[in-house]
Amino acid sequence: MSKEPTILSIETSLDDTCAAVTRGTRVLSNIVSSQTRYHEEWGGTVPDIAKRLHKEWLPKVVALALKSAGNPNLSAIAVTIGPGLAPSLEQGIDFGKNLAISRKLPIIAVNHLEGHLLAPYAKTRRGTRGLTNPVYPALGFLISGGHTELVLMRGIGEYKLLGGTLDDAAGEAYDKVARMLLLGYPGGPILAEMAKSGKPIYRLPEPMTNRKDLNFSFSGLKTAARHFLERDLPADEEGKPALTKEFIQDFAASFQDAVFRHLMKRFRLAIELHSPHMILLGGGVVSNVALRKLARQTAKECALDVHIPYSKKLFTDNAAMIGVTASFKFARAEFTDPRSLDRLPNLNFPKSSAPL
Ligand code: KG4
Ligand code: ZN
């Protein structure tokens, strides 16, 4: 077996059917088949539809990932075991388990959150991009549709959760406010696009200004946005509430401004309290260019480098980040008995084996 394991990984935690092949931390293929259009009309992920589509699509998506990677000999199979939607996770786990048994390969169970955190370690097929010289301790900031977490990292597998959201995640708040503005599903990226042309002229409260800790909360801001839209929406010429493009742009910018202030205040505080040597950013909300700019600015003021995944596909849910995480587990021989492999929908951030 070569020093660098070649791993087929499967990720089906929500509504993207994903498979990838990685060699060490290099990405040989990364297939993401989005189910969005099937869930769109319901305004959210429907578990039964997600389950059926994962089952139907997995054989094709896995075959494509293997083919795009040149059908290499595999060293192991990796699967996401949680957190996520139970019926979705189940499909990926079953498929991975059966494949591992039939091909007599070891199986590696991966936490989706660790996958997002380690996505900046992913390198291109030729190894040209991606994080090469990590310096620890690192501060990881994971901002996605399901999580908003600050993690202190002393090395791979040595994590301490510093803070997380007390209610909604940042991406979830984007999606919900986008829905109030009738921007479609998932509306987060559309809202962010609208915000680019708007001015933050509406007063929406920055969350938790009276608390100086590393936790987040977005439900108050979401409620304030709803109240504003119900009560204070400017009227059109006929006196009816006007959801004009200009209003949506300014409202989106105002909402985003409050989200960014909240995120950046905690980010800066985490840097001050824990003096990291580098920053890792991951999760779907990191697709937001304005947010990345702010994070880089904050980190620069503290003389810190910010590392993000080398491609946009690695920010949102994908299987390559699962493969990269699995490669580190492979090196530590962290394999799971296929018979005890199970979905863990409420899985938290992996705890460190030694206290940090
Ligand atoms: O990481 P991800 O693909 O899924 C989870 O694990 O949750 O993140 C998806 C989230 C969605 O809530 C989506 O609205 C948000 O990321 N998102 C954005 C942007 N692009 C995606 N939020 C703000 N600005 C964006 N440009
Ligand atoms: Zn995710």
Coordinates of C-alpha atoms in Angstrom, one line a residue, residues 30-259:
N30 CA -15.1 15.6 -6.3
I31 CA -18.6 15.0 -7.6
V32 CA -21.5 16.9 -6.0
S33 CA -25.1 16.2 -7.3
S34 CA -27.4 18.8 -5.9
Q35 CA -31.0 17.9 -5.1
T36 CA -32.1 21.5 -4.6
R37 CA -34.6 21.6 -7.5
Y38 CA -36.5 18.7 -6.0
H39 CA -36.8 20.4 -2.6
E40 CA -37.3 23.9 -3.8
E41 CA -41.1 23.9 -4.0
W42 CA -41.3 22.8 -0.4
G43 CA -39.1 25.6 0.8
G44 CA -36.7 23.2 2.6
T45 CA -35.2 19.7 2.5
V46 CA -37.8 17.0 2.6
P47 CA -36.3 13.9 4.3
D48 CA -38.2 11.3 2.3
I49 CA -37.3 12.9 -1.0
A50 CA -33.6 13.3 0.1
K51 CA -33.5 9.6 1.1
R52 CA -35.0 8.4 -2.2
L53 CA -32.7 10.5 -4.4
H54 CA -29.6 9.6 -2.4
K55 CA -30.4 5.9 -2.9
E56 CA -31.1 6.4 -6.6
W57 CA -28.1 8.6 -7.3
L58 CA -25.4 7.1 -5.2
P59 CA -24.4 4.3 -7.6
K60 CA -24.0 6.8 -10.5
V61 CA -22.3 9.5 -8.4
V62 CA -19.8 7.0 -7.0
A63 CA -19.1 5.5 -10.4
L64 CA -18.5 9.0 -11.8
A65 CA -16.1 9.9 -8.9
L66 CA -14.1 6.7 -9.5
K67 CA -14.0 7.2 -13.3
S68 CA -13.0 10.8 -13.1
A69 CA -10.1 9.8 -10.8
G70 CA -9.0 7.2 -13.3
N71 CA -10.4 4.1 -11.5
P72 CA -7.5 3.8 -9.0
N73 CA -6.9 1.0 -6.6
L74 CA -8.5 2.0 -3.3
S75 CA -7.0 1.9 0.2
A76 CA -10.2 2.6 2.1
I77 CA -13.8 3.9 2.0
A78 CA -14.8 6.9 4.1
V79 CA -18.4 8.0 5.0
T80 CA -20.0 10.9 6.8
I81 CA -21.7 9.6 9.9
G82 CA -23.1 12.9 11.2
P83 CA -24.3 15.4 12.0
G84 CA -27.1 15.6 9.5
L85 CA -30.5 14.2 8.6
A86 CA -30.9 10.6 9.7
P87 CA -32.5 9.2 6.5
S88 CA -29.9 11.0 4.4
L89 CA -26.9 9.8 6.4
E90 CA -28.2 6.3 6.4
Q91 CA -28.1 6.0 2.6
G92 CA -24.4 7.1 2.4
I93 CA -23.5 4.8 5.3
D94 CA -25.3 1.8 3.8
F95 CA -23.7 2.3 0.4
G96 CA -20.2 2.8 1.8
K97 CA -20.6 -0.2 4.1
N98 CA -21.6 -2.6 1.4
L99 CA -18.9 -1.4 -0.9
A100 CA -16.2 -1.7 1.8
I101 CA -17.4 -5.3 2.6
S102 CA -17.6 -6.4 -1.1
R103 CA -14.1 -4.9 -1.9
K104 CA -12.6 -6.0 1.5
L105 CA -11.6 -2.4 2.3
P106 CA -11.3 -0.7 5.7
I107 CA -13.9 1.9 6.5
I108 CA -13.4 5.3 8.0
A109 CA -16.2 7.2 9.8
V110 CA -15.9 11.0 9.4
N111 CA -17.6 13.8 11.3
H112 CA -19.0 16.3 8.8
L113 CA -17.9 19.3 10.9
E114 CA -14.3 18.1 11.0
G115 CA -14.6 17.8 7.2
H116 CA -15.5 21.5 6.9
L117 CA -12.8 22.5 9.3
L118 CA -10.1 20.5 7.4
A119 CA -11.2 21.6 3.9
P120 CA -8.4 24.2 3.6
Y121 CA -5.9 21.2 3.8
A122 CA -7.3 19.9 0.5
K123 CA -4.8 20.2 -2.4
T124 CA -5.3 20.1 -6.1
R125 CA -4.7 16.8 -8.1
R126 CA -1.1 18.0 -8.7
G127 CA -0.7 19.3 -5.1
T128 CA -0.3 22.9 -6.3
R129 CA -2.8 24.7 -4.0
G130 CA -4.0 24.2 -0.5
L131 CA -2.5 24.5 3.0
T132 CA 1.1 23.2 3.2
N133 CA 2.7 24.6 6.3
P134 CA 0.2 24.5 9.1
V135 CA 1.2 26.3 12.3
Y136 CA -0.6 25.5 15.6
P137 CA -2.5 26.4 17.6
A138 CA -5.0 27.3 14.9
L139 CA -8.3 29.0 15.2
G140 CA -11.0 27.3 13.0
F141 CA -14.1 29.2 12.1
L142 CA -16.9 27.1 10.7
I143 CA -19.8 29.0 9.3
S144 CA -22.4 27.0 7.5
G145 CA -26.2 26.4 7.1
G146 CA -26.2 24.1 10.2
H147 CA -23.3 25.4 12.3
T148 CA -21.5 28.5 13.5
E149 CA -18.5 27.4 15.5
L150 CA -15.2 28.6 16.7
V151 CA -12.7 25.8 17.3
L152 CA -9.2 25.9 18.8
M153 CA -6.9 23.3 17.2
R154 CA -3.6 22.1 18.5
G155 CA -3.1 19.7 15.6
I156 CA -5.2 17.4 13.5
G157 CA -7.7 15.6 15.8
E158 CA -6.9 17.9 18.7
Y159 CA -9.9 20.2 19.0
K160 CA -11.6 22.3 21.6
L161 CA -14.9 23.9 20.8
L162 CA -14.7 27.5 22.0
G163 CA -18.2 28.6 21.1
G164 CA -21.2 27.8 18.9
T165 CA -24.6 29.0 18.1
L166 CA -27.3 29.0 20.8
D167 CA -30.1 28.8 18.2
D168 CA -30.0 29.2 14.4
A169 CA -26.8 29.0 12.4
A170 CA -25.6 31.9 10.3
G171 CA -26.5 30.3 6.9
E172 CA -29.9 29.2 8.3
A173 CA -30.6 32.9 9.2
Y174 CA -29.6 34.0 5.7
D175 CA -31.9 31.4 4.2
K176 CA -34.9 32.3 6.5
V177 CA -34.6 36.1 6.0
A178 CA -34.2 35.4 2.2
R179 CA -37.5 33.5 2.4
M180 CA -39.2 36.5 4.1
L181 CA -38.0 38.6 1.1
L182 CA -39.4 36.0 -1.3
L183 CA -35.9 35.3 -2.8
G184 CA -36.4 31.5 -3.3
Y185 CA -34.6 28.5 -1.8
P186 CA -31.9 28.3 -0.6
G187 CA -31.9 32.1 -0.6
G188 CA -28.7 32.7 1.3
P189 CA -26.5 33.2 -1.8
I190 CA -29.2 35.3 -3.5
L191 CA -29.6 37.6 -0.4
A192 CA -25.8 38.0 -0.3
E193 CA -25.9 38.9 -4.0
M194 CA -28.6 41.5 -3.4
A195 CA -26.6 42.9 -0.4
K196 CA -23.7 43.8 -2.8
S197 CA -25.8 46.6 -4.4
G198 CA -27.5 47.8 -1.2
K199 CA -26.7 50.2 1.7
P200 CA -27.1 49.2 5.3
I201 CA -29.6 51.9 6.1
Y202 CA -32.1 49.9 8.1
R203 CA -31.6 49.4 11.9
L204 CA -31.4 45.7 12.6
P205 CA -29.9 44.8 16.0
E206 CA -26.4 43.2 16.3
P207 CA -27.0 40.0 18.4
M208 CA -25.7 39.6 21.9
T209 CA -24.0 42.9 22.4
N210 CA -24.4 42.6 26.1
R211 CA -22.5 39.3 26.3
K212 CA -18.7 39.0 26.0
D213 CA -18.4 35.3 25.1
L214 CA -17.7 33.2 22.0
N215 CA -21.2 32.0 21.4
F216 CA -23.6 33.1 18.6
S217 CA -27.3 33.7 18.3
F218 CA -29.2 34.6 15.1
S219 CA -32.8 34.0 16.1
G220 CA -33.3 37.5 17.6
L221 CA -32.0 39.1 14.4
K222 CA -34.3 36.9 12.4
T223 CA -37.3 37.9 14.5
A224 CA -36.3 41.6 14.3
A225 CA -36.2 41.2 10.5
R226 CA -39.6 39.7 10.4
H227 CA -41.1 42.4 12.7
F228 CA -39.5 45.1 10.5
L229 CA -41.0 43.6 7.4
E230 CA -44.4 43.2 9.0
R231 CA -44.6 46.6 10.6
D232 CA -42.1 49.0 9.0
L233 CA -41.9 48.1 5.4
P234 CA -41.9 51.3 3.3
A235 CA -45.1 51.8 1.4
D236 CA -45.5 52.2 -2.4
E237 CA -47.5 55.0 -4.1
E238 CA -50.8 53.2 -3.3
G239 CA -49.9 52.8 0.3
K240 CA -49.2 49.0 0.1
P241 CA -46.0 47.5 1.5
A242 CA -43.3 47.7 -1.2
L243 CA -40.9 44.9 -1.7
T244 CA -39.0 46.8 -4.4
K245 CA -35.6 45.7 -5.6
E246 CA -34.0 48.7 -4.0
F247 CA -35.6 48.0 -0.7
I248 CA -34.6 44.3 -0.8
Q249 CA -31.0 45.3 -1.6
D250 CA -30.8 47.8 1.3
F251 CA -32.6 45.4 3.7
A252 CA -30.2 42.6 2.7
A253 CA -27.2 44.8 3.2
S254 CA -28.6 45.9 6.6
F255 CA -29.1 42.2 7.7
Q256 CA -25.7 41.2 6.4
D257 CA -24.1 44.1 8.2
A258 CA -25.6 42.9 11.6
V259 CA -24.5 39.3 10.9

